[in-house]
Short mmCIF file of C-alpha atoms in Angstrom, two decimals:
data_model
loop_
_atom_site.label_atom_id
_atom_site.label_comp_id
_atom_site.label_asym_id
_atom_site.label_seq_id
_atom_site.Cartn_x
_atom_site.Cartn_y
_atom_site.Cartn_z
CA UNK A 1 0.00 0.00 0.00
CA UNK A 2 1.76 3.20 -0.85
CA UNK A 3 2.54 5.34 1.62
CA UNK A 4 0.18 8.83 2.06
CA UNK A 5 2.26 10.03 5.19
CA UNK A 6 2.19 14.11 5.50
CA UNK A 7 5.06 15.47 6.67
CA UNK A 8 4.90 18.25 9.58
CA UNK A 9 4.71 21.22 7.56
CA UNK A 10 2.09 20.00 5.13
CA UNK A 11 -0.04 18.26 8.39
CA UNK A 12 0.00 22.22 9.44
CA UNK A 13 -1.91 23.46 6.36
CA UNK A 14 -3.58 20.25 4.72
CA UNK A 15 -6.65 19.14 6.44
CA UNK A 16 -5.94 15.20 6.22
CA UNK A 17 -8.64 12.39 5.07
CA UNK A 18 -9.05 11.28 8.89
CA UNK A 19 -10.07 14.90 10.02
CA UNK A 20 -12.42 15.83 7.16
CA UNK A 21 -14.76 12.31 7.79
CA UNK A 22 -14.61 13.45 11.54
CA UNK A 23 -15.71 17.26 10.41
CA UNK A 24 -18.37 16.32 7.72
CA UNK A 25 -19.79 13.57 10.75
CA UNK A 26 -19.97 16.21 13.39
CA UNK A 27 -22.07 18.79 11.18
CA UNK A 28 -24.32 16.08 9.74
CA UNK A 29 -24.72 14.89 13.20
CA UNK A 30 -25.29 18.83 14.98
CA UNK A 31 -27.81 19.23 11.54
CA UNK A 32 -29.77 16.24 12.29
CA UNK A 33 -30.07 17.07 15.77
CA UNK A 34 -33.11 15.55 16.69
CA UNK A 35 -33.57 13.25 14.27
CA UNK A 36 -34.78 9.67 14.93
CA UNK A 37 -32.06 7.61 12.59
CA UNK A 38 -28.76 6.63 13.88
CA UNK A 39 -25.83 8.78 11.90
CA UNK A 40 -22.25 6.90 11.09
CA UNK A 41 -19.01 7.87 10.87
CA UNK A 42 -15.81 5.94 10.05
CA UNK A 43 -12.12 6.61 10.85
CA UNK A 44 -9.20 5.07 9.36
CA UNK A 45 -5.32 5.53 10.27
CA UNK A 46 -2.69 6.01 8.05
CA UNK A 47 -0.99 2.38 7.86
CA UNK A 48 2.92 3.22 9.32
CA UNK A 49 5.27 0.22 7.35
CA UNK A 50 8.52 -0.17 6.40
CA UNK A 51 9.43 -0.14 3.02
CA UNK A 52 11.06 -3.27 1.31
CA UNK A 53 14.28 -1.24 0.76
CA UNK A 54 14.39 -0.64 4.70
CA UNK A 55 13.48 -3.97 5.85
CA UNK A 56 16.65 -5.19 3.49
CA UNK A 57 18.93 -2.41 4.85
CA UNK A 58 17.38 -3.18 8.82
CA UNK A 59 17.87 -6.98 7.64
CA UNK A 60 14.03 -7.57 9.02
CA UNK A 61 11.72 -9.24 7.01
CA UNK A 62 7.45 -8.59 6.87
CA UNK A 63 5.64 -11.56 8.38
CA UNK A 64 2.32 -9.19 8.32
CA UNK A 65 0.41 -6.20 7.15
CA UNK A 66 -3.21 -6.11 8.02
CA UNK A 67 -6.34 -4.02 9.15
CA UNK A 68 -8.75 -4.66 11.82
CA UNK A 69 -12.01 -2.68 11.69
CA UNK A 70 -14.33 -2.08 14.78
CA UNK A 71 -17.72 -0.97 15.37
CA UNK A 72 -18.55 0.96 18.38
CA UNK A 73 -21.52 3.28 19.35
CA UNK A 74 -20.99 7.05 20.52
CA UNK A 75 -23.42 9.79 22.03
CA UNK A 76 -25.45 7.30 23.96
CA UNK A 77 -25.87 4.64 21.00
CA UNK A 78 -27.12 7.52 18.62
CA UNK A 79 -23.76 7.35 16.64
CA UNK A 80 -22.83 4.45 14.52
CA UNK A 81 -19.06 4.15 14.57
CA UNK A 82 -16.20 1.95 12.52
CA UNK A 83 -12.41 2.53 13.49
CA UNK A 84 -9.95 1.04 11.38
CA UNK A 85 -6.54 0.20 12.31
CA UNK A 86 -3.37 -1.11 10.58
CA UNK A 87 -0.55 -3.63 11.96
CA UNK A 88 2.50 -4.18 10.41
CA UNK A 89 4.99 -6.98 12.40
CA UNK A 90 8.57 -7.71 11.12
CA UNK A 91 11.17 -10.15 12.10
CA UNK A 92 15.25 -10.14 12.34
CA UNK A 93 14.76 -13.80 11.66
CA UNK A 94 13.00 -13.96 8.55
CA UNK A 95 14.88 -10.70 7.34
CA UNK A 96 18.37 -12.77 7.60
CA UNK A 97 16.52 -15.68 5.10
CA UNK A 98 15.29 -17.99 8.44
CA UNK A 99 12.28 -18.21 10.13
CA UNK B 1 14.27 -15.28 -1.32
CA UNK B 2 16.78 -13.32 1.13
CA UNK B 3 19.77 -14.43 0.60
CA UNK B 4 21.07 -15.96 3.87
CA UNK B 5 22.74 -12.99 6.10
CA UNK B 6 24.70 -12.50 9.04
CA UNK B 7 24.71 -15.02 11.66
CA UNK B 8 23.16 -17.57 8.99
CA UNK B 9 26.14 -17.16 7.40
CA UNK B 10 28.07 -18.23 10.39
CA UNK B 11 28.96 -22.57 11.70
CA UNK B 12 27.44 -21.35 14.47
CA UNK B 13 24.09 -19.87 13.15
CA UNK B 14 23.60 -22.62 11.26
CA UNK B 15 24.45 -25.16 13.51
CA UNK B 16 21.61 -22.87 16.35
CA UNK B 17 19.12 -23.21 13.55
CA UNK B 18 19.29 -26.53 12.73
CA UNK B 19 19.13 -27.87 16.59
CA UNK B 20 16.35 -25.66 16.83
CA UNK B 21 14.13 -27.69 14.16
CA UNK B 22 15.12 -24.75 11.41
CA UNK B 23 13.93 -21.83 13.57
CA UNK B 24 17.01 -19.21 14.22
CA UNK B 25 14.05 -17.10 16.08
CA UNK B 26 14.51 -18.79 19.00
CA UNK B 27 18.34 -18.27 19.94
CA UNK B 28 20.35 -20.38 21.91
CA UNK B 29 21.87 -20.30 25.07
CA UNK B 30 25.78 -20.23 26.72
CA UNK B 31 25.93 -22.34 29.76
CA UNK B 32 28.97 -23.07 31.79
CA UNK B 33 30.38 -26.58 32.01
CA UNK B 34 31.09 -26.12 35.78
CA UNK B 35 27.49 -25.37 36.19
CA UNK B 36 26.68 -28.13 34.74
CA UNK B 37 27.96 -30.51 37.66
CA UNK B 38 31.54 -30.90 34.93
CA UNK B 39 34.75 -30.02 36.77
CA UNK B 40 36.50 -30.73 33.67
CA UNK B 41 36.07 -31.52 30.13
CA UNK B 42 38.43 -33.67 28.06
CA UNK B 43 39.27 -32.69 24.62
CA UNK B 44 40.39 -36.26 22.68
CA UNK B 45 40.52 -33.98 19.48
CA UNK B 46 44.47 -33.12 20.64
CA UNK B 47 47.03 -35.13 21.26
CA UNK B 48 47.01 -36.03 25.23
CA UNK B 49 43.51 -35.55 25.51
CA UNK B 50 44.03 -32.32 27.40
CA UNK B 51 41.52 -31.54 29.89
CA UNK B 52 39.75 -27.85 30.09
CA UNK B 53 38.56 -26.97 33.92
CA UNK B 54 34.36 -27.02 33.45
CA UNK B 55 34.59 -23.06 34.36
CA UNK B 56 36.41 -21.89 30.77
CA UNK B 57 34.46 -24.61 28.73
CA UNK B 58 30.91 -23.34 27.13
CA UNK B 59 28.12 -25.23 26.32
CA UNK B 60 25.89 -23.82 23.55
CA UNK B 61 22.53 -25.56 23.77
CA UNK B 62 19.30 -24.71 22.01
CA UNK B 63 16.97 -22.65 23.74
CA UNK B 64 13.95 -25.40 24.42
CA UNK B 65 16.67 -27.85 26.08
CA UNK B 66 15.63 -28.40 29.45
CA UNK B 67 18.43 -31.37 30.06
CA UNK B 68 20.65 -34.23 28.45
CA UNK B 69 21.32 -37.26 28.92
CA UNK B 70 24.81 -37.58 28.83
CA UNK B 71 24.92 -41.10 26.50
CA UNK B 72 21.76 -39.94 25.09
CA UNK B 73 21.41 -39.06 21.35
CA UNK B 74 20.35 -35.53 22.70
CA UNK B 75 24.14 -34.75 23.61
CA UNK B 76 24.70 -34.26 19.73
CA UNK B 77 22.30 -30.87 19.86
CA UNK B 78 25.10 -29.12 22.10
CA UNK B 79 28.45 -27.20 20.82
CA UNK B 80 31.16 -27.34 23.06
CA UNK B 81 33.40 -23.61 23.28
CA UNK B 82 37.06 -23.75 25.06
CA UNK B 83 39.40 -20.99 24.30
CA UNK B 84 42.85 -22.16 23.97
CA UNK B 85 44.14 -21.12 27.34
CA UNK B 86 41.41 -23.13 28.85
CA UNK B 87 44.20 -26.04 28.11
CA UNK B 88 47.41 -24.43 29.25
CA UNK B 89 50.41 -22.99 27.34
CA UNK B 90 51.47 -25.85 25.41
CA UNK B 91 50.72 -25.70 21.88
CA UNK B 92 47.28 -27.99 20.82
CA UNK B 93 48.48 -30.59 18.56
CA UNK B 94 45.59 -32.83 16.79
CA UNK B 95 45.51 -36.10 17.47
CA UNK B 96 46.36 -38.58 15.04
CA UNK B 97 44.12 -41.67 14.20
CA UNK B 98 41.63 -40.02 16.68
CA UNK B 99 38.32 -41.14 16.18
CA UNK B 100 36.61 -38.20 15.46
CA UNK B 101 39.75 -35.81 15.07
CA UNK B 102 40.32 -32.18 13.96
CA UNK B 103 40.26 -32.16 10.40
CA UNK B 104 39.47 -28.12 9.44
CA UNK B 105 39.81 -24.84 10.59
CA UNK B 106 37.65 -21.84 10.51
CA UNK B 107 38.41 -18.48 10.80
CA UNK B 108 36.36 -16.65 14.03
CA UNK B 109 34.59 -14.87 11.57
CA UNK B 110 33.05 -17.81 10.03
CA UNK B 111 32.45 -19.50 13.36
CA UNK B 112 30.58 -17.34 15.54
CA UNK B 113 28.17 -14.34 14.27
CA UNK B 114 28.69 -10.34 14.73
CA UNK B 115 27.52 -9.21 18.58
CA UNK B 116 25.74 -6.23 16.97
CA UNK B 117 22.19 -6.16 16.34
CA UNK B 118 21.73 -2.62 14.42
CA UNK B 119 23.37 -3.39 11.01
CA UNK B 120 24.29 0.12 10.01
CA UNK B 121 25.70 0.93 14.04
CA UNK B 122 29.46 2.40 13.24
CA UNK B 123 31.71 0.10 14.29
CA UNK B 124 34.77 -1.76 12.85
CA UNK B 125 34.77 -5.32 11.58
CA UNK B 126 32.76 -7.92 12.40
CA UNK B 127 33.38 -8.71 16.46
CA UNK B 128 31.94 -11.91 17.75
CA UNK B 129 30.53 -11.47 21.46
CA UNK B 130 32.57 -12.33 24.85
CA UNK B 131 29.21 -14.06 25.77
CA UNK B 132 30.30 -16.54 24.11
CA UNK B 133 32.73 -17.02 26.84
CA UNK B 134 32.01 -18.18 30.64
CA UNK B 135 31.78 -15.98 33.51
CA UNK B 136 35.53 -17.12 34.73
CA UNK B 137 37.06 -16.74 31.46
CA UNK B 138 35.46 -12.96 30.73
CA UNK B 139 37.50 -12.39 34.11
CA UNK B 140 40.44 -13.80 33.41
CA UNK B 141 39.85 -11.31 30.32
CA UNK B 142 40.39 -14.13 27.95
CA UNK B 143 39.16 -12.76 24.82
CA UNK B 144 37.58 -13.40 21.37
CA UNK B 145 39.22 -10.17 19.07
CA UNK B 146 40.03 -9.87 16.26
CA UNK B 147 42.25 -7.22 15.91
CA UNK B 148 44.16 -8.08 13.12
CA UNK B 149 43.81 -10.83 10.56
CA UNK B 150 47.14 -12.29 11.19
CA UNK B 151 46.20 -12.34 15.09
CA UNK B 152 42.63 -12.83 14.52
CA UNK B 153 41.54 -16.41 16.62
CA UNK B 154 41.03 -19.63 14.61
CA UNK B 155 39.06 -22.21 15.32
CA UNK B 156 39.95 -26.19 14.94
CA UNK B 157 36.96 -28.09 14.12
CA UNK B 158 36.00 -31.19 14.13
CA UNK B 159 33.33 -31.93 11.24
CA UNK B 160 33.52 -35.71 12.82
CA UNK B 161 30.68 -38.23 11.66
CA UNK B 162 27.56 -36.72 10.64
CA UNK B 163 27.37 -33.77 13.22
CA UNK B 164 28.14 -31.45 10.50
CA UNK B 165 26.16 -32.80 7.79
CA UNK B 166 23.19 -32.52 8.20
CA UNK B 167 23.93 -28.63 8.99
CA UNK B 168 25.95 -28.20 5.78
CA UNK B 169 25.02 -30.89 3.40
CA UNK B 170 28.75 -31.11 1.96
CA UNK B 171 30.99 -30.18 4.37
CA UNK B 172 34.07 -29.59 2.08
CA UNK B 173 31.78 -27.32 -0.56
CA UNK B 174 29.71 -25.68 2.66
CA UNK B 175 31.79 -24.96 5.65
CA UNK B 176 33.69 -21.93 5.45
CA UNK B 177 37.29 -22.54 6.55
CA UNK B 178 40.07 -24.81 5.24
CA UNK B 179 41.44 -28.47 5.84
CA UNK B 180 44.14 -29.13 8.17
CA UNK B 181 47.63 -28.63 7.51
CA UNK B 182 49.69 -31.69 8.32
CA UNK B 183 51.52 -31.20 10.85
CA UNK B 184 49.55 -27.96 11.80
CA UNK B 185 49.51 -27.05 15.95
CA UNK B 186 47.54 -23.98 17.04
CA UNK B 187 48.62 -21.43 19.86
CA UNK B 188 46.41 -21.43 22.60
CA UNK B 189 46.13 -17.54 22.73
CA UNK B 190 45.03 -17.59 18.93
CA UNK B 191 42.48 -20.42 19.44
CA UNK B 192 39.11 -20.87 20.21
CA UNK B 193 38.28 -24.33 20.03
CA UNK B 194 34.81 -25.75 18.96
CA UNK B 195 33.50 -29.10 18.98
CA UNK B 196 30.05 -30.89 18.82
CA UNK B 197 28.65 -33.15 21.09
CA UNK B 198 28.98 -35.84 19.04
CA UNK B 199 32.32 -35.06 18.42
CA UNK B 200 32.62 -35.41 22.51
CA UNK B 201 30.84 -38.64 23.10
CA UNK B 202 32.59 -40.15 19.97
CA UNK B 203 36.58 -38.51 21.23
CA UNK B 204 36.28 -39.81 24.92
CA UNK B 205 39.93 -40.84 26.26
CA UNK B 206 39.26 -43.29 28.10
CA UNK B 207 36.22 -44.48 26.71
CA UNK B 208 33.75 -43.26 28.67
CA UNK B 209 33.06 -39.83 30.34
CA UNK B 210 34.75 -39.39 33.67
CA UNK B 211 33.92 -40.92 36.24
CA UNK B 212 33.53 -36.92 38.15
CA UNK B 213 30.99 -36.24 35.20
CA UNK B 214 26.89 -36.51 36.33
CA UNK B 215 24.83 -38.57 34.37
CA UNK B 216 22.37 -36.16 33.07
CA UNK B 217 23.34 -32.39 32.45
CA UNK B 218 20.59 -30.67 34.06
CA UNK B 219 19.99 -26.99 32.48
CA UNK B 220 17.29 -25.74 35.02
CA UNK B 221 19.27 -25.41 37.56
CA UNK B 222 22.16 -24.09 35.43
CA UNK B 223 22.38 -20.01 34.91
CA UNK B 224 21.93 -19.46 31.18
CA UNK B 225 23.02 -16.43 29.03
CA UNK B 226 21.61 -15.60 26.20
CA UNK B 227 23.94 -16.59 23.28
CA UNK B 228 25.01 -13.36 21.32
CA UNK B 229 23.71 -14.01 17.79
CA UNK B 230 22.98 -10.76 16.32
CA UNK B 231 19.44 -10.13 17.74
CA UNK B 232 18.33 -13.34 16.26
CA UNK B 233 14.69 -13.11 18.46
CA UNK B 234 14.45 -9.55 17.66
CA UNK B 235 10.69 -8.50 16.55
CA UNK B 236 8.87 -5.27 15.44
CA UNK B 237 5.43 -4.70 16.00
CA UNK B 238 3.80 -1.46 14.56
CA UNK B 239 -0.14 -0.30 15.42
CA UNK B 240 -1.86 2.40 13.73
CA UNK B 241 -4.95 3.28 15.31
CA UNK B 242 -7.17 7.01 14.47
CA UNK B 243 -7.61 9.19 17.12
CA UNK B 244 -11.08 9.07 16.80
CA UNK B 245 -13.58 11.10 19.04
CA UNK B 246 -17.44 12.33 18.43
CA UNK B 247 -19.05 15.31 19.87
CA UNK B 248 -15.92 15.17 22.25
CA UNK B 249 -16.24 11.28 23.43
CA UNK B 250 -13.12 9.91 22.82
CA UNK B 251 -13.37 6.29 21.00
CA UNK B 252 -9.39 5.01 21.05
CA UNK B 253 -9.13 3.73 24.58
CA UNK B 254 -5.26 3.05 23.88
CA UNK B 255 -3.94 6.24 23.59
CA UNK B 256 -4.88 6.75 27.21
CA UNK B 257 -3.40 4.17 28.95
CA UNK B 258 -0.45 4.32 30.39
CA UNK B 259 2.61 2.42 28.02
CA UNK B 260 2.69 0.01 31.36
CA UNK B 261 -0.92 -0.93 31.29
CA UNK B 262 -1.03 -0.85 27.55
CA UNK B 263 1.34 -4.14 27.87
CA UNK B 264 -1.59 -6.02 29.63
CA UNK B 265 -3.96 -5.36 27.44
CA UNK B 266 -5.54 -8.40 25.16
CA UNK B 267 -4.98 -6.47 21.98
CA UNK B 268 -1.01 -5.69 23.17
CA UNK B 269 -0.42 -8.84 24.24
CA UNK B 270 -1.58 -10.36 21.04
CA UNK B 271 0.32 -7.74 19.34
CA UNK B 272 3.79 -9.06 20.94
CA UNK B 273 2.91 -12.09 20.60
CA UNK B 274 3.10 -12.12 16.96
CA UNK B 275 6.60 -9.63 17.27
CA UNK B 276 7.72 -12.68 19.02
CA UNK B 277 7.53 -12.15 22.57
CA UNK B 278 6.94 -15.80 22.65
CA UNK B 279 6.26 -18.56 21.18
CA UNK B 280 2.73 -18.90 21.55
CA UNK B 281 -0.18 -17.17 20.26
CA UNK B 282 -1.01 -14.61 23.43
CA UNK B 283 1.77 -13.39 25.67
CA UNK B 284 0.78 -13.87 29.37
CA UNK B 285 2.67 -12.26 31.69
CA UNK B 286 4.41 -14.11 35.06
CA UNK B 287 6.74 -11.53 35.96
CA UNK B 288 6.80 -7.77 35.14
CA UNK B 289 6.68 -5.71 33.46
CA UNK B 290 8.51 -3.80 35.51
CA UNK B 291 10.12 -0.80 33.54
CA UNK B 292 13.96 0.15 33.35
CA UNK B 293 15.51 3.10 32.04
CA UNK B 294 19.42 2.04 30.67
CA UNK B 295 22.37 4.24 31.50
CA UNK B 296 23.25 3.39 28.36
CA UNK B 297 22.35 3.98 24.40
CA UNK B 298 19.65 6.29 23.09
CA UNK B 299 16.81 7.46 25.42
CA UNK B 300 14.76 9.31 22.58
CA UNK B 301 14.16 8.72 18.79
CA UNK B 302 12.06 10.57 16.07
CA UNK B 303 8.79 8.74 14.85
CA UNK B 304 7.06 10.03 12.09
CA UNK B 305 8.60 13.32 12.73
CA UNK B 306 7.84 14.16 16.16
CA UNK B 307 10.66 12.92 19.28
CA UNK B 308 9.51 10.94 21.67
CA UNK B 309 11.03 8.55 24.11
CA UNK B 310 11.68 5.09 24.24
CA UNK B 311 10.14 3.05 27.27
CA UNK B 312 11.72 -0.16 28.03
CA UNK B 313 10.09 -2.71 30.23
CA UNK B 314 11.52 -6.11 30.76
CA UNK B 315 9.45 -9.23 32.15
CA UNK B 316 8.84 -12.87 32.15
CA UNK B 317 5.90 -14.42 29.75
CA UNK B 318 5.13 -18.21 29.35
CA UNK B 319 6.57 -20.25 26.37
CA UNK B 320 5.84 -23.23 24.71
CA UNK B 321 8.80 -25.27 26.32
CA UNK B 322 9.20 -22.99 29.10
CA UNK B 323 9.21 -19.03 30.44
CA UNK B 324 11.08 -16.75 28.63
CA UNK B 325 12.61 -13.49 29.44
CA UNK B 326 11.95 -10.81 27.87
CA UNK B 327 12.28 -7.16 26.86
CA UNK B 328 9.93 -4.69 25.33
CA UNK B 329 10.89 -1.14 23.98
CA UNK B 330 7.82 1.01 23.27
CA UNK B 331 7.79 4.23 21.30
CA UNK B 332 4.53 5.47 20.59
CA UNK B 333 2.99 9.18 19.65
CA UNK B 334 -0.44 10.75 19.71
CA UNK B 335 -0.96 13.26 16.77
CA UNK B 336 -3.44 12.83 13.43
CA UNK B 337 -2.86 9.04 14.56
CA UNK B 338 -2.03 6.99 17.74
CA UNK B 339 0.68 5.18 16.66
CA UNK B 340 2.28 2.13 18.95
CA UNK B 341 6.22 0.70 17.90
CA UNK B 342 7.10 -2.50 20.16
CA UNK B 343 10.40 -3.82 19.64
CA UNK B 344 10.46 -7.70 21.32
CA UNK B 345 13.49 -9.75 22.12
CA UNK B 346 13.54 -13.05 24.14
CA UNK B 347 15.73 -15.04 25.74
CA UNK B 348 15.73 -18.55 28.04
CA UNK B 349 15.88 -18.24 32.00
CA UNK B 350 16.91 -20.55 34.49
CA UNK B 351 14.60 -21.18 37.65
CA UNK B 352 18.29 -20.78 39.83
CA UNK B 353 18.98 -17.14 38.46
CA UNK B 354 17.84 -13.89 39.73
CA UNK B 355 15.78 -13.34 36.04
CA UNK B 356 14.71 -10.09 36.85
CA UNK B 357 17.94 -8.86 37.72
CA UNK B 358 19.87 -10.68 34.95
CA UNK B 359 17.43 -8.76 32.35
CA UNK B 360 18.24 -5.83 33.16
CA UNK B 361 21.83 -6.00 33.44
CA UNK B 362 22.01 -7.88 30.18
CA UNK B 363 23.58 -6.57 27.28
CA UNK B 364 20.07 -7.05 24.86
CA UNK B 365 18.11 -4.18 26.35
CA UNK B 366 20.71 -1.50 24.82
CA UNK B 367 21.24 -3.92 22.16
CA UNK B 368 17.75 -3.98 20.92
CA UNK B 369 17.13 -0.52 22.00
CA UNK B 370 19.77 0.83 19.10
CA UNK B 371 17.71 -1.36 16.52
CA UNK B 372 14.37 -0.06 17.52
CA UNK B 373 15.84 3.45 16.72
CA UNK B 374 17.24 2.61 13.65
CA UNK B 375 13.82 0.66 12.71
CA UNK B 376 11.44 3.63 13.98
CA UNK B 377 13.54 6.10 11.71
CA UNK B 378 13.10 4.46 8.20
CA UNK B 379 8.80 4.04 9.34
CA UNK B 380 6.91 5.74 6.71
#
């Protein structure tokens, strides 16, 4: 998965894909006020990895990259809402060509 | 495939991986003979049979042995470590028409594997680890250097039966090193001498062990080191999780717990597990974590491009064959992104050691530490 990592300065000025969902859900949530269906929102991290050209220069090797979504309630069950994370592992092992 | 690197380039590695049923993950461990109950150790590879006291001879054993019979098939899964002033002054002359006899020698670089863990740590030449040595012979500050190539420590083998075989397949094509000179002697100073233990049952002097010699080496009651192998059981473990929070409720439970209780957790323990903590699926604590803070090596490091510090914690957690001991390193920072870094090692304990104590003082912590920083700083 290519990397979408903002680097300080830009994080300063840019308003990342994380914080816009979480905007846009607050004001459709304060806009519905009141209203009887349940509202979602969603938030993702950015996965954090090292790339193959680091694992060969760390000598570690990738044993796993994967994603785990939750779902969760907020505001007293009136908020439907999914939170996505990302785990990398690595080994010395496998990056030195064992197990 | 990765070409084979570092210590799996080394007799040693390979020789660790093999008597480990292929996995170099799990290390190995340096005993002392004396500990063992051995006062003394024959060598039948030289002429004489000299005899090395039990407190300069190392046993390398893999890290799920518990104990060995001493006629047992079981006593081929050891390598047997004497330097060469375990034996004396005299020069060590092979034995001829031994039965399992010195037949090659291998440079120390080829034997044992590089003590550093962080491959791009400044540092000249490849240095094998003193923990490779016993207690005794550290403080008689008998050495492995290699200083110069012409002064750098040899090693006399003995490839003997099948010991080495089924390591390295054809030992003449595999094994780094070169057949013995005839007529060749070694200087004790400039040799390390390595043997298997096959090559001990099959060279006894007289036959038979000594008579001084117990009949099963028992390793629980035995203080084991951790054998220095390059940070062979090292193990990253990265977590990206969103800050996420509606109408002010905060939804990421883990970026408020402290890094301490955050090791206790289900979904942190799982976490490590897979880093390699252990070797099985959930890590459950038995000792620890209690946290340490090394004198020592980098305190801070740079994640993502904010500094933070590294928390080190070091514990016991249950094993498949047994506990192991452990260390954790934790960098983690709260911005767009909670983001958790867990660097694992492990390494075998004895039930007659302080463990606590021993992981702390041990050599890994700092060890792993540098490799953590040099890990966190190429994360993207």
């Amino acid at each position: 998965m290519p990397s979408s990592r903002q680097t300080p300065r830009e994080s300063e000025t840019a308003i990342g894909r994380r914080q816009l969902i979480a905007a846009l859900g607050s004001a459709s949530a304060i806009g519905l006020a009141g209203c009887q269906e349940l509202q979602s929102q969603s938030f993702e991290a950015e996965p954090t990895a090292l790339s193959e050209e680091s694992q060969k220069s760390l000598r570690m090797g990738e044993i796993a990259r994967d994603s785990q979504t939750i779902e969760r309630t907020a505001l007293g069950g009136s908020v439907d809402v999914s939170i996505t994370s990302h785990a990398a592992i690595y080994s010395r092992a496998v990056g030195l060509g064992g197990r | 495939m990765v070409d084979r690197m570092g210590p799996l380039r080394t007799v040693m590695g390979r020789f660790v991986e093999r008597i480990n049923d292929g996995r170099i993950s799990d290390g190995a461990v340096v005993i002392s003979a004396a500990d063992l109950g051995v006062k003394e150790v024959p060598f039948g590879l030289f002429e004489g049979a000299p005899t090395a006291p039990g407190d300069l001879v190392s046993v390398v054993v893999p890290a799920g042995t518990r104990s060995i019979k001493i006629e047992s098939p079981s006593i081929e899964q050891t390598m047997i470590l004497a330097p060469g002033e375990a034996f004396g002054e005299k020069p060590l002359e092979p034995a001829q028409g031994a039965a399992v006899g010195v037949d090659r020698v291998v440079g120390l670089n080829d034997l044992l594997p590089d003590q550093s863990w962080a491959p791009n740590a400044v540092k000249i030449g490849h240095l094998p680890g003193s923990g490779w040595l016993t207690e005794r012979a550290r403080h008689e500050k008998i050495e492995i250097s290699v200083e110069k190539v012409e002064r750098a420590k040899v090693a006399p083998v003995s490839t003997g039966s099948d010991a080495w075989g089924d390591a390295f397949g054809d030992v003449d094509a595999d094994l780094p090193g070169r057949r013995l000179e005839p007529g060749e002697a070694f200087g004790p100073a400039e040799t390390l001498v390595a043997m298997t233990g096959t090559a001990l049952l099959e060279g006894w002097p007289d036959d038979g062990p000594p008579k001084s010699w117990p009949k099963t080496l028992d390793f629980d009651d035995a203080v084991p080191a951790p054998a220095p192998m390059g940070g062979v059981t090292f193990g990253v473990g990265i977590l990206s999780t969103p800050s996420a929070s509606v109408g002010g409720e905060s939804l990421n439970p883990l970026s408020r717990l402290a890094t301490l209780d955050l090791l206790q957790q289900d979904e942190a323990r799982k976490l490590l597990a897979r880093a390699g903590i252990t070797d099985v699926d959930e890590a459950e604590w038995t000792e620890g974590p209690d946290p340490i803070s090394p004198a020592d090596g980098p305190s801070t490091v740079t994640l993502l491009g904010t500094e933070t510090e590294i928390e080190s914690f070091v514990g016991v957690v249950t094993g498949d064959a047994g506990p192991w001991g452990v260390g954790v390193h934790v960098v983690r920072i709260d911005e767009d992104d909670h983001v958790i870094v867990a660097g694992v090692h492990r390494r075998v304990v004895g039930s007659a050691e302080d463990t606590m104590a021993a992981l702390r003082q041990g050599d890994d912590v700092v060890e792993a530490r540098k490799l953590l920083v040099e890990t966190v700083g190429q994360l993207e």
